[in-house]
Amino acid sequence: MLDPDELLDLAESIKAEGLRQDIVLDTDGVLLDGRNRLAACEIAGVEPRFTTYTGDNPRALIFSNNVFRRHLAKGQQAMITAMACSLSGHSLRGLAKTHGLSRTRISAANVVLQYAPDLAEQVRLGAFPLDAAYDIAREHKAKAEALQEKRDRLTENAPDLAKQVTEGRLALDDAITTLKERQERTRIRKRIAEADELRLADGHTTPPLTLLAEQGDLTWHQAHQQAEQYLAHRESAIHHTQQALEQAAQHWAPIRPATTRPDTAFAREVHASLSPEAQELASHLIPHI
């Protein structure tokens, strides 16, 4: 309701100019819109005019007709607009433009309406500021989105666990823990299989780690440790071998004559004074020496 002074101003206006907008009743005669105008008519001694609402969404009518009132704070107007949008199906952008309200403010009101509906009503009544309600609603939204992300993750990766959660037989956090354990087991076994494949490709003839773990000769944890050790050692060996070859390549120019003339006194004299390790290398580079 308007405060007494504003109500008297409205009564004087109606007395001088008449009632510009009909008072709206529903089909049962219940007042939907215009209680201030009705009260002002009684004060002014003017016979009110009524019209009957025949639509199917009286709440949307009430909200839409009360979005803009000069005695409402911007936060209240934004909340009423968001409520009207939820009832009428109108877009927030359209209502914001119609009523000259900030889209950011209406969006904030919409978040409050969705994630803190108890506070939304307080904002509408002017008992709680929109900005403070929005901060609380954002926290609620973040928690709701985190929960939904967990549910989606379960549905995608573990439908059986998701079903147990839906049926109330398993707590959501317990289901997520079980899923993580499953995924870790899968990751470990995949890593062991990768090591086995490389061991075979590198010419190793020892039994695969996967087979040893399946037979119980190793635990999966032990197999994983050995797989990681092998992969790390292999990567290091490749790196060191590449470095050694790059260093050899830097000195290839003075070596090349011996490789092009392997069956000569020059090549034999070069080979004769080498260390055993260097002689072995030379025998591969100069095969006919």
PDB file of C-alpha atoms in Angstrom, residues 182-196 210 213-214 220 224 227:
ATOM      1  CA  ARG A 182      37.622 -47.564  -9.823  1.00  0.00           C
ATOM      2  CA  GLN A 183      39.180 -44.977 -12.102  1.00  0.00           C
ATOM      3  CA  GLU A 184      42.492 -45.186 -10.257  1.00  0.00           C
ATOM      4  CA  ARG A 185      42.542 -48.973 -10.634  1.00  0.00           C
ATOM      5  CA  THR A 186      41.808 -48.606 -14.333  1.00  0.00           C
ATOM      6  CA  ARG A 187      44.565 -46.005 -14.726  1.00  0.00           C
ATOM      7  CA  ILE A 188      47.111 -48.217 -12.935  1.00  0.00           C
ATOM      8  CA  ARG A 189      46.283 -51.289 -15.018  1.00  0.00           C
ATOM      9  CA  LYS A 190      46.460 -49.266 -18.215  1.00  0.00           C
ATOM     10  CA  ARG A 191      49.854 -47.942 -17.183  1.00  0.00           C
ATOM     11  CA  ILE A 192      51.122 -51.480 -16.469  1.00  0.00           C
ATOM     12  CA  ALA A 193      49.813 -52.652 -19.864  1.00  0.00           C
ATOM     13  CA  GLU A 194      51.661 -49.778 -21.565  1.00  0.00           C
ATOM     14  CA  ALA A 195      54.895 -50.828 -19.857  1.00  0.00           C
ATOM     15  CA  ASP A 196      54.352 -54.464 -20.863  1.00  0.00           C
ATOM     16  CA  THR A 210      50.066 -57.840 -15.956  1.00  0.00           C
ATOM     17  CA  ALA A 213      49.747 -59.586 -11.090  1.00  0.00           C
ATOM     18  CA  GLU A 214      46.820 -61.650 -12.382  1.00  0.00           C
ATOM     19  CA  TRP A 220      48.937 -54.767  -8.552  1.00  0.00           C
ATOM     20  CA  HIS A 224      52.629 -50.676 -10.953  1.00  0.00           C
ATOM     21  CA  ALA A 227      56.128 -50.519 -14.492  1.00  0.00           C
TER      22      ALA A 227
END
